Short mmCIF file of C-alpha atoms in Angstrom, two decimals:
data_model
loop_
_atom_site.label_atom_id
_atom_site.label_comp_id
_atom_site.label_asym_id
_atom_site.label_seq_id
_atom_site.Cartn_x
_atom_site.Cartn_y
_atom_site.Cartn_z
CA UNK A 1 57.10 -109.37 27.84
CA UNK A 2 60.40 -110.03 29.51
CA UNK A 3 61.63 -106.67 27.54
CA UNK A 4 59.11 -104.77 28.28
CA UNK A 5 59.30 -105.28 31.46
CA UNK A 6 63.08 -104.38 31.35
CA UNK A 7 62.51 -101.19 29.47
CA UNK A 8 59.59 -99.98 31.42
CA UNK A 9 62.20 -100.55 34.72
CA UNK A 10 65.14 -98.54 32.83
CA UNK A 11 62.52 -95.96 32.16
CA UNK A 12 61.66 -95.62 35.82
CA UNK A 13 65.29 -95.24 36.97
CA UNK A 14 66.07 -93.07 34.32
CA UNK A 15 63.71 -90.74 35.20
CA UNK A 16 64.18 -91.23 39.15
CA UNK A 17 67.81 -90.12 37.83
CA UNK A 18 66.39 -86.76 36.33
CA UNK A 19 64.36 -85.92 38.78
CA UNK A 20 67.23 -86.33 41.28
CA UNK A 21 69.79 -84.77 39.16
CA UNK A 22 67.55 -81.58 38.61
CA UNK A 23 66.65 -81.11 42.31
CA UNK A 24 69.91 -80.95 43.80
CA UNK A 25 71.46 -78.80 41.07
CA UNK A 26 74.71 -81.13 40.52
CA UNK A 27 77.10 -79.47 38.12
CA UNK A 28 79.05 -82.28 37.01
CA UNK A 29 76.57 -84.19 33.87
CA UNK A 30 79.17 -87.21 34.13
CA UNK A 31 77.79 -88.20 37.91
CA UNK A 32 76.62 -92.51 37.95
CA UNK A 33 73.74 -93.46 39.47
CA UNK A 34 75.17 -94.98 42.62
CA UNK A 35 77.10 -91.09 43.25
CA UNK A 36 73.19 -89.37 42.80
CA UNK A 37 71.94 -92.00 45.20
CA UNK A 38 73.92 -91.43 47.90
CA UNK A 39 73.85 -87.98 48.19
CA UNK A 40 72.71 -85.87 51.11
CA UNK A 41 68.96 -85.19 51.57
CA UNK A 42 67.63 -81.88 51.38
CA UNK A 43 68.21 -79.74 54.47
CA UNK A 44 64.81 -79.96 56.68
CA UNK A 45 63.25 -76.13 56.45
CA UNK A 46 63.61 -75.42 60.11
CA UNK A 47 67.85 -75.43 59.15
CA UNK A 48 67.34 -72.92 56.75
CA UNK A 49 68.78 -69.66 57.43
CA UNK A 50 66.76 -66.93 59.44
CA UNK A 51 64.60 -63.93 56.75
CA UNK A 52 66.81 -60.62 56.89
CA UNK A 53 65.38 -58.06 58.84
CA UNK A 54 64.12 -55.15 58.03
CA UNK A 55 67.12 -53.02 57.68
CA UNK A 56 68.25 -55.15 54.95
CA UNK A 57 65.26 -55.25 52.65
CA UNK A 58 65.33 -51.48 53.24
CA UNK A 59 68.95 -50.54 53.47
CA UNK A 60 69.55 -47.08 54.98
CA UNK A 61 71.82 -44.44 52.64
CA UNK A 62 75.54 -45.36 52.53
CA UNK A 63 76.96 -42.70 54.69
CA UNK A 64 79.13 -39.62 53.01
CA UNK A 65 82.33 -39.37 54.61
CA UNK A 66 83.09 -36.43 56.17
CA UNK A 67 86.50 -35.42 54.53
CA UNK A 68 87.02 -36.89 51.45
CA UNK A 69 85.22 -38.93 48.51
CA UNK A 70 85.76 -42.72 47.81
CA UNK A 71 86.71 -43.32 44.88
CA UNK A 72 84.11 -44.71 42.62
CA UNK A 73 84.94 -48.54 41.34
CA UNK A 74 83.79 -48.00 37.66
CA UNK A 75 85.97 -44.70 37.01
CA UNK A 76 89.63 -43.06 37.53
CA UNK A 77 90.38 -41.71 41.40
CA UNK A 78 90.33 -38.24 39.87
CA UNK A 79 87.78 -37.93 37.77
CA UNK A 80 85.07 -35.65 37.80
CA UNK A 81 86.70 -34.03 41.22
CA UNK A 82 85.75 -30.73 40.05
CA UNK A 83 82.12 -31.80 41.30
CA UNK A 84 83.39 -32.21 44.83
CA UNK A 85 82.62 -29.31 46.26
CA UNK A 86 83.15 -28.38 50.04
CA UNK A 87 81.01 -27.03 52.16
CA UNK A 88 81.62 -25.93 55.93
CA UNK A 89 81.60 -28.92 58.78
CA UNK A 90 78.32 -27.67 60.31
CA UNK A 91 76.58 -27.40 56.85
CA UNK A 92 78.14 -31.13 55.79
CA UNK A 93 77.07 -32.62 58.89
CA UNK A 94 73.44 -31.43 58.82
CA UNK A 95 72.67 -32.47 55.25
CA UNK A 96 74.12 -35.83 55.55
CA UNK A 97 71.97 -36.34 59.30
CA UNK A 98 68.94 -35.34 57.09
CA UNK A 99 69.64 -37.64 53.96
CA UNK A 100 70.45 -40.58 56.15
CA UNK A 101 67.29 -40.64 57.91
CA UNK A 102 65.22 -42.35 54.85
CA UNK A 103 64.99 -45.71 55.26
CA UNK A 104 63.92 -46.13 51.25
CA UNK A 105 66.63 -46.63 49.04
CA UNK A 106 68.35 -43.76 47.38
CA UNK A 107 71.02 -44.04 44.58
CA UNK A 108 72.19 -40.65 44.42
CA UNK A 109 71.22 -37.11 46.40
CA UNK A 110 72.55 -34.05 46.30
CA UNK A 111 71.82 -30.24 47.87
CA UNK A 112 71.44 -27.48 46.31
CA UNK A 113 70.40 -23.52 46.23
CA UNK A 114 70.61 -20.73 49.06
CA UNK A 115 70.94 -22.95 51.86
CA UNK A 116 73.87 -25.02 51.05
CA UNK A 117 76.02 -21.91 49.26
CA UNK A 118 75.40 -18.33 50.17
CA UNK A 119 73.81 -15.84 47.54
CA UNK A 120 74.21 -12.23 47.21
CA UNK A 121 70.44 -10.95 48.99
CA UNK A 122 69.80 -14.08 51.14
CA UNK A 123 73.08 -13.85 53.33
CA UNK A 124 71.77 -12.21 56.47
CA UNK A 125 69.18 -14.31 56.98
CA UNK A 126 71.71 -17.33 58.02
CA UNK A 127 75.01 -17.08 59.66
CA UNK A 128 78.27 -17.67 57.61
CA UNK A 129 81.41 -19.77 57.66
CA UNK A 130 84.35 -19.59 55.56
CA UNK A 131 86.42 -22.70 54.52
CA UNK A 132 89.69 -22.03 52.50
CA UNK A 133 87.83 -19.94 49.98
CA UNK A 134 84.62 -21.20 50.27
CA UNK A 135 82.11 -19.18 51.94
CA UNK A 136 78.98 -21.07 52.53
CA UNK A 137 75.65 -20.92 54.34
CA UNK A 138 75.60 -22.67 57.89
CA UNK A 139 71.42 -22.76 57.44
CA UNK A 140 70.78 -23.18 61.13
CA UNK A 141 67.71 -21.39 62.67
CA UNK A 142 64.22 -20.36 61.85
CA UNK A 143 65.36 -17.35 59.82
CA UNK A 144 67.67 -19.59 57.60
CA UNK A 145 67.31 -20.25 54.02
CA UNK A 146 64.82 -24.20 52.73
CA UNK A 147 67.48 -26.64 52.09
CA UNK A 148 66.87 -27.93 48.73
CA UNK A 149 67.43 -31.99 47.90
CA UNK A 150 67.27 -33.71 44.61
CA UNK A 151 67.11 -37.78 45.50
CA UNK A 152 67.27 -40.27 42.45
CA UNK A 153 66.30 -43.51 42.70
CA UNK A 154 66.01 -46.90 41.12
CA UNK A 155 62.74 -47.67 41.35
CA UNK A 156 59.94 -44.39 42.20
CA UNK A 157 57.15 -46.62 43.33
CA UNK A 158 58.99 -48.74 45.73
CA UNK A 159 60.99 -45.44 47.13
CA UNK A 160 57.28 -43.66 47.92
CA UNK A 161 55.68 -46.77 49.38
CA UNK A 162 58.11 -47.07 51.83
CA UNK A 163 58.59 -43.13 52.25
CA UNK A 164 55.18 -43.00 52.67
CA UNK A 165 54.95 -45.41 55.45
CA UNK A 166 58.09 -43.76 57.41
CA UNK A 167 57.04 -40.60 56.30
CA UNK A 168 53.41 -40.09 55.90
CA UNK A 169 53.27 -36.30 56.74
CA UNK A 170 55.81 -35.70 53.86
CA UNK A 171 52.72 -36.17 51.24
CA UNK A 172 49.24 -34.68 51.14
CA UNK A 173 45.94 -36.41 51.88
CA UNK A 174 45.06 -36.96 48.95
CA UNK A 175 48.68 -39.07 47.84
CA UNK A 176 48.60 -41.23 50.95
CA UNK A 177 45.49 -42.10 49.98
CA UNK A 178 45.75 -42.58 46.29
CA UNK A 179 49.13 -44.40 47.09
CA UNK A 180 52.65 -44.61 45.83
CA UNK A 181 52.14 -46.03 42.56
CA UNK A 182 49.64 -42.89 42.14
CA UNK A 183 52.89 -40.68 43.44
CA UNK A 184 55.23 -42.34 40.67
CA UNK A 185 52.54 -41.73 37.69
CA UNK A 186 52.47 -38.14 38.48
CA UNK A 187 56.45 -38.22 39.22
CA UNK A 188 56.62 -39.78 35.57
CA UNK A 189 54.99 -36.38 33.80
CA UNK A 190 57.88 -34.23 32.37
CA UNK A 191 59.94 -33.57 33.51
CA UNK A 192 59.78 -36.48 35.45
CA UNK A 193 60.15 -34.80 39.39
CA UNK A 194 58.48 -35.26 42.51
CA UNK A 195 58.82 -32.85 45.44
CA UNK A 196 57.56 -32.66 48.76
CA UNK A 197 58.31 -29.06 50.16
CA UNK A 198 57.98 -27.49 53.79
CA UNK A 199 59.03 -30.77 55.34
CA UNK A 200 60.63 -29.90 58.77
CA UNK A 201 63.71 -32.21 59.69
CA UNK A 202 66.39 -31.95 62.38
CA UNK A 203 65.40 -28.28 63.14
CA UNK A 204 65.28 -26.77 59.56
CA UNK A 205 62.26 -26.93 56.82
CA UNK A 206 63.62 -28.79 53.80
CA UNK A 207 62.37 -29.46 50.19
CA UNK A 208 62.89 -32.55 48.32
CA UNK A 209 62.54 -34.10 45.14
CA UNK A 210 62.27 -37.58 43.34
CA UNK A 211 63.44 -38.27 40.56
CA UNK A 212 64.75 -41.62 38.76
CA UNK A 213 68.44 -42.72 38.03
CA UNK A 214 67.59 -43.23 34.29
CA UNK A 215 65.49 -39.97 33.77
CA UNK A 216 68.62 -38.33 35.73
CA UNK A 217 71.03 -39.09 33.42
CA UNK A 218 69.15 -39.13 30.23
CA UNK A 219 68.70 -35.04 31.08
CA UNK A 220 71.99 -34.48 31.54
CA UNK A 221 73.33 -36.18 28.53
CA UNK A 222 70.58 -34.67 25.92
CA UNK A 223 68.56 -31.69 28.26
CA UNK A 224 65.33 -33.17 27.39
CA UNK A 225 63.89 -31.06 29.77
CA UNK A 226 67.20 -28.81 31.29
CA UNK A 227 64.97 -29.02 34.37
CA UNK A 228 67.40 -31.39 36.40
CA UNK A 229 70.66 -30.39 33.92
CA UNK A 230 69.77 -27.04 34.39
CA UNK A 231 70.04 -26.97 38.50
CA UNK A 232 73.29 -29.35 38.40
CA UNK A 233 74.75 -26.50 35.82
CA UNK A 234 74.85 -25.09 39.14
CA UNK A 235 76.96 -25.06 42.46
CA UNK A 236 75.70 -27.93 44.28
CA UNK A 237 76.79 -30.60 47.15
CA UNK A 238 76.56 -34.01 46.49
CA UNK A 239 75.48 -36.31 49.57
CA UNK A 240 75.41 -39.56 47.91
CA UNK A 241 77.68 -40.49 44.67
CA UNK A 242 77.33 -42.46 41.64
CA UNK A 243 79.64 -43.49 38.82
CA UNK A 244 76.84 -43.13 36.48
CA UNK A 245 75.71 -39.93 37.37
CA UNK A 246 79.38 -38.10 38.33
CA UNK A 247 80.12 -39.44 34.61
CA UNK A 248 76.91 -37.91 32.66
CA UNK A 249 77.11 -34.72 35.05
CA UNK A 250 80.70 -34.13 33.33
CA UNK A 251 78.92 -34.30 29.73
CA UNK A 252 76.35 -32.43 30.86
CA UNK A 253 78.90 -29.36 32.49
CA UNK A 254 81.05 -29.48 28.81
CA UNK A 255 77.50 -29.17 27.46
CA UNK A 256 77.00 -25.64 29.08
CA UNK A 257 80.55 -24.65 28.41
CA UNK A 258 80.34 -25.07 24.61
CA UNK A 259 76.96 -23.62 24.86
CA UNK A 260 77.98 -20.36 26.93
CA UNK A 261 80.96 -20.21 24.43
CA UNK A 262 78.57 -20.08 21.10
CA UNK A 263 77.25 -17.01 22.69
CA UNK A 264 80.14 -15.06 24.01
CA UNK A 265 82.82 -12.54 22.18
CA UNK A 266 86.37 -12.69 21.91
CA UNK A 267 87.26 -11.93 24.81
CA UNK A 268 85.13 -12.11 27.85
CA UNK A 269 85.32 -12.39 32.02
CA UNK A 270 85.11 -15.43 33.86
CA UNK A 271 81.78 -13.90 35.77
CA UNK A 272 80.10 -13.36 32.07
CA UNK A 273 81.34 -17.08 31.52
CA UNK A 274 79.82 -18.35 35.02
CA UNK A 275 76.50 -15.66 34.45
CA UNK A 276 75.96 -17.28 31.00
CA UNK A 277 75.85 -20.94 32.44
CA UNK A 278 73.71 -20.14 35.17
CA UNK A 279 70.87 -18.36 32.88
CA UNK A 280 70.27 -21.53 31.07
CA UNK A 281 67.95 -23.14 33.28
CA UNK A 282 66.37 -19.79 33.19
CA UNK A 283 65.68 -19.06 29.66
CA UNK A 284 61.98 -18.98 29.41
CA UNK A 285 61.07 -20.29 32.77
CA UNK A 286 57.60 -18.92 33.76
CA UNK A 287 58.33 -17.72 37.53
CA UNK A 288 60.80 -15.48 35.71
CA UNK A 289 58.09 -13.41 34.66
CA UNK A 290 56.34 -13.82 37.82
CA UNK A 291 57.16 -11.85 41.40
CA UNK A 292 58.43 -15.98 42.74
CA UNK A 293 61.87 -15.64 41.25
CA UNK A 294 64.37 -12.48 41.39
CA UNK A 295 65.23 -10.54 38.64
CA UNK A 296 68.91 -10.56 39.87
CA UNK A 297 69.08 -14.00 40.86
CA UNK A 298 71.48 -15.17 38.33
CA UNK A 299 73.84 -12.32 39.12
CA UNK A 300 73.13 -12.95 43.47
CA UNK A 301 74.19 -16.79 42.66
CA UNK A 302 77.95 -15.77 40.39
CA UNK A 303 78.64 -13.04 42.25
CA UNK A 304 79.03 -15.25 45.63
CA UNK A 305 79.57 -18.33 44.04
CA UNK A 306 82.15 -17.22 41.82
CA UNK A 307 84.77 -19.73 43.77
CA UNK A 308 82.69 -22.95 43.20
CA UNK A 309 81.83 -21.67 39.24
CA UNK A 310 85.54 -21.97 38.78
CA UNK A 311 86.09 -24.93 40.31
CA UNK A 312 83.55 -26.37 38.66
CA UNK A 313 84.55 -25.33 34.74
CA UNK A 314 88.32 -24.02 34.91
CA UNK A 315 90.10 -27.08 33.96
CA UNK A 316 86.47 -28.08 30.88
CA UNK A 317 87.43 -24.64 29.53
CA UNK A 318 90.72 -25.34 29.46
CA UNK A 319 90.77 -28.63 28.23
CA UNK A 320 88.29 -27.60 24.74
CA UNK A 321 90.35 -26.35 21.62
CA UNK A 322 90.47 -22.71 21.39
CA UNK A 323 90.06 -21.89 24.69
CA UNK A 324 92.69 -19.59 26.87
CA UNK A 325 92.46 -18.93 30.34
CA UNK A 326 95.11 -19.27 32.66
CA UNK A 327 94.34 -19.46 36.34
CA UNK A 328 95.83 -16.56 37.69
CA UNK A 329 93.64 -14.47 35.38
CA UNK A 330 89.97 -13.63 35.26
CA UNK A 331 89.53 -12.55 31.43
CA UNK A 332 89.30 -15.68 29.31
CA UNK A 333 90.21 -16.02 24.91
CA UNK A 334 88.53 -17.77 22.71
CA UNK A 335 89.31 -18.94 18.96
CA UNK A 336 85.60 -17.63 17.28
CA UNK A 337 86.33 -18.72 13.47
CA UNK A 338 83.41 -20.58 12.37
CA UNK A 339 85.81 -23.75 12.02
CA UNK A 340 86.53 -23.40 15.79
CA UNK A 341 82.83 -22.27 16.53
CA UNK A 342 81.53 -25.24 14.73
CA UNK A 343 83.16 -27.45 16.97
CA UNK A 344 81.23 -26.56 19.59
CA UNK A 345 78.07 -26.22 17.91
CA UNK A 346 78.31 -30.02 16.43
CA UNK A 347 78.77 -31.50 20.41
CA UNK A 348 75.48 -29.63 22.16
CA UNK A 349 73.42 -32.01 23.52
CA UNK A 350 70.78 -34.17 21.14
CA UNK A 351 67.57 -31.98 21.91
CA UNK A 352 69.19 -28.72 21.33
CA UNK A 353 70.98 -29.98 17.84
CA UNK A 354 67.32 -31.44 16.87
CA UNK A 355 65.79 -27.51 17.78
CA UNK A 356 68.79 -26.04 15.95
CA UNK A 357 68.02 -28.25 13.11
CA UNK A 358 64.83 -27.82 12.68
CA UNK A 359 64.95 -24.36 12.69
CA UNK A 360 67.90 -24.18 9.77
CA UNK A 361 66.99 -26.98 7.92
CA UNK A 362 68.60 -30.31 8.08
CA UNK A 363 71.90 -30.76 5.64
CA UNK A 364 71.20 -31.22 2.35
CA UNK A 365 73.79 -32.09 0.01
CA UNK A 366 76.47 -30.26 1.51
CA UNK A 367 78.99 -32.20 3.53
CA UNK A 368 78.71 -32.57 7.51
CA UNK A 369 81.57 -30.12 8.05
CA UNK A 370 80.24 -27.94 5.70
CA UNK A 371 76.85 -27.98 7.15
CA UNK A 372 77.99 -27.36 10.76
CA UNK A 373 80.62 -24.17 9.99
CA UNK A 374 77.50 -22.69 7.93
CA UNK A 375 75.58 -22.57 11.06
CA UNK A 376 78.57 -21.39 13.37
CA UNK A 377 79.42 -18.46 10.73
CA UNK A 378 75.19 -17.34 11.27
CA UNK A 379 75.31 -13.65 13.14
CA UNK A 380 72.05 -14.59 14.73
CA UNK A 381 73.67 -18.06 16.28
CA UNK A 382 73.87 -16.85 19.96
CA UNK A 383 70.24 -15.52 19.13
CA UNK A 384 68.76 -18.57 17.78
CA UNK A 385 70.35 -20.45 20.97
CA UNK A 386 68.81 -18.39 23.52
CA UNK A 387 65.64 -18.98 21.49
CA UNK A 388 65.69 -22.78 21.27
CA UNK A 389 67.05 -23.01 25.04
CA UNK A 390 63.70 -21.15 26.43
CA UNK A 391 61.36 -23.48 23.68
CA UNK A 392 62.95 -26.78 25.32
CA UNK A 393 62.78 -24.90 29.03
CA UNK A 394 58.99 -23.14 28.74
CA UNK A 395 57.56 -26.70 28.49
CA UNK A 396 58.54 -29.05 31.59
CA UNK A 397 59.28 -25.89 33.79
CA UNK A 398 55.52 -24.96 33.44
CA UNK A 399 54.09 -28.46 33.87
CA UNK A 400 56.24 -28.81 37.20
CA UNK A 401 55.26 -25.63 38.52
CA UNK A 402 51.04 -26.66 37.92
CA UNK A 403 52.54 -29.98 39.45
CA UNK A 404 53.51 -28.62 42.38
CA UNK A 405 49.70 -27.81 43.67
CA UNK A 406 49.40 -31.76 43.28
CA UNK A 407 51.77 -32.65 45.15
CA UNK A 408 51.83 -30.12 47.62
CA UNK A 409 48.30 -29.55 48.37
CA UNK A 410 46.82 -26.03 47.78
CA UNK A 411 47.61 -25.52 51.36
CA UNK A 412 51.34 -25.47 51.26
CA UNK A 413 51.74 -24.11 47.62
CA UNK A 414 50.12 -20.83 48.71
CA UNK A 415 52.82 -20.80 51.72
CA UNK A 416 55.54 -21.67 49.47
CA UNK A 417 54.06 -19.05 46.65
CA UNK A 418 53.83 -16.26 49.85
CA UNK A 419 57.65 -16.93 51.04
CA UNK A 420 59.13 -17.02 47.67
CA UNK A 421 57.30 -13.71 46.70
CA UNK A 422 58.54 -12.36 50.58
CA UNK A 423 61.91 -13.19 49.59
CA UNK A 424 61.64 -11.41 45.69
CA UNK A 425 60.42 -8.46 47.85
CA UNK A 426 63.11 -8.40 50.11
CA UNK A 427 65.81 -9.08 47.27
CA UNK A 428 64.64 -6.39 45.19
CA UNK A 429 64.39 -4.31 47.76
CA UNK A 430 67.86 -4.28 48.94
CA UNK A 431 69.15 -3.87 45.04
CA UNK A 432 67.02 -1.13 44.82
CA UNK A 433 68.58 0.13 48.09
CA UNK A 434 72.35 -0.64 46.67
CA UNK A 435 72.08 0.84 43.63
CA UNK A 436 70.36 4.40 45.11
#
């Protein structure tokens, strides 16, 4: 009995020990019994510290700085500069006092179109600046160009719930009322955007989309959908950075490089080069063939955007195999063997290799390098590109467009249908003028 007793006892205090040990988290497994014992007891719950407030559970943007870029933590100082693009004071100040005025988290944002860089047609409706050799769009005024914003974010359904709540005339009836995780299931459908357009901020209208971080990058790096590749092939201004993002962007500019390549001569100009790029997100879009989209807008965007085209690709061209261009001239060389070709052809993104594939048949028993200079010697190559470039486009860029009643309301998408057919009018209009 008198060991029973004894064990039962060194139970207890073993177990007193554990329970001790395990409450106040000591790292040390060594401690003795009389070190546990006299330790400190818990803090009473009035001592412990105050809840943040709300601007720390929903952190404001980080600020863009006005002159220069910070350098990202996770890559070189100089990499990926080409995508730093400048824009006049008055335009830079305006976008970041618009971006910084949601409270819900945002991981990258950046602007984009005929409001942030001037094209050829939409001009006069906005007054001008020029900045070294940037001329850009100071969209000020009721006349002025939508400012278009692409936001991506972490998580969709926390960024619309508390959008929504700062926010509320932002999204129809009908989304406020289904609520935000309704918002991020339709957000979800390829090609995986959400916009709210007409949305008047800090005297201009704006339009602005919602995308995630991870559906972001995973465009750029394959062009699942070239709906979000497609616009950052593209001149754009980039509000908020992200090492992620200015890293898969770079991949996804080489992309359109090598792809504009496959389908270009000899010799070419740089404005062919920069008019090549910026009909990819075009091929087989369906407002092409509509009056919402002019004819000549790919030509309006190079020919006054030719400046931020070449800062954009000089030094990628440059830097592939093949490739001669010197600075100080505007006609650019290439190397079009089918060994140099096929170069190219083997590092397009995933997507458009699997469309090219399937087309020409997957390689047999021919080695890889013979397989991909086969396909880079085809005459129809630049054809068959084009082709399989408007298959992966036609898809998403139809199913965004029918997505845009949703999340505009019938309302506004009949306003925003009206001005973009006012301003194909207008643009072919004053070509038609030009060229008689």
């Amino acid at each position: 009995m008198l060991s029973a007793a004894r064990n039962s006892r060194k139970l207890s205090v073993n177990s007193h020990l554990i329970i001790r040990y395990l409450s106040t988290e000591i790292s040390s497994s060594s401690s003795s019994s009389s070190d546990l014992q006299n330790l400190p007891p818990p803090k009473h719950p009035d001592s412990s510290p105050k809840p943040r407030s709300r601007s720390s559970l929903y952190p404001r943007p980080r600020p863009a700085h006005p002159s220069h870029y910070p350098p990202l933590q996770d890559l070189p100082p100089t990499f990926g500069r080409n995508q730093l693009l400048p824009v006049s004071n008055s335009t830079r100040a305006l976008l970041e006092s618009i971006v910084t005025q949601f409270d819900a988290p945002i991981r990258y944002a950046f602007a984009y179109g005929s409001g942030v860089f001037e094209q050829d047609g939409y001009g006069a409706s906005a007054s001008t600046s020029s900045t070294g050799n940037t001329t850009v769009n100071k969209p000020i005024g009721p006349n002025a160009p939508m400012l278009d914003f692409m936001f991506a974010v972490t998580h969709p359904a926390h960024f619309h719930s508390i959008n929504m709540h700062q926010h509320p005339s932002h999204y129809t009836l009908h989304s406020r009322i289904f609520g935000a995780d309704y918002v991020s299931a339709v957000q979800a459908i390829a090609p995986g955007v959400w916009f709210n357009t007409l949305v008047p901020m800090n005297g201009v209208t704006i339009k602005y989309g919602v995308t995630t971080i991870d559906n972001l990058c995973s465009d750029l790096l394959n062009w699942n959908t070239l709906y979000l590749a497609g616009r950052m092939h593209k001149p754009l201004r980039i509000i908020k950075d992200d090492a992620r993002v200015r890293l898969t962007q770079q991949v996804n500019l080489t992309s359109a490089v090598r792809a504009a390549l496959l389908t270009l001569p000899e010799t070419f100009s740089e404005t062919e080069l920069f008019e090549r790029i910026a009909s990819i997100s075009y091929n087989g879009d369906p407002r092409m063939v509509l009056p919402a989209e002019n004819r000549g807008k790919v030509g309006n965007i190079v020919r006054k955007q030719g400046p931020q085209f070449k800062e954009l690709y000089h030094r990628l061209v440059v830097g592939l195999p093949g490739v001669y261009w010197p600075a100080n001239l505007q006609h650019i060389q290439q190397d079009v063997s089918p060994q140099a070709r096929s170069l190219h052809l083997r590092k397009l993104p995933v997507n458009l290799i699997f469309h090219l594939k399937r087309t020409y048949g997957v390689q047999s028993k021919e080695e890889e390098n013979q397989y991909w200079v086969r396909l880079a010697s085809d005459q129809k190559l630049p054809e068959m590109l084009n082709r399989e470039i408007r298959t992966i486009v036609r898809q998403p860029a139809t199913i965004q467009t029918l997505k845009g009643i949703v999340s505009a309301g019938l309302g506004k998408s009949l306003q925003y249908s009206t001005a973009k057919i006012s301003k194909w009018w207008r643009g072919s209009a004053a070509t038609k003028s030009e060229s008689s």
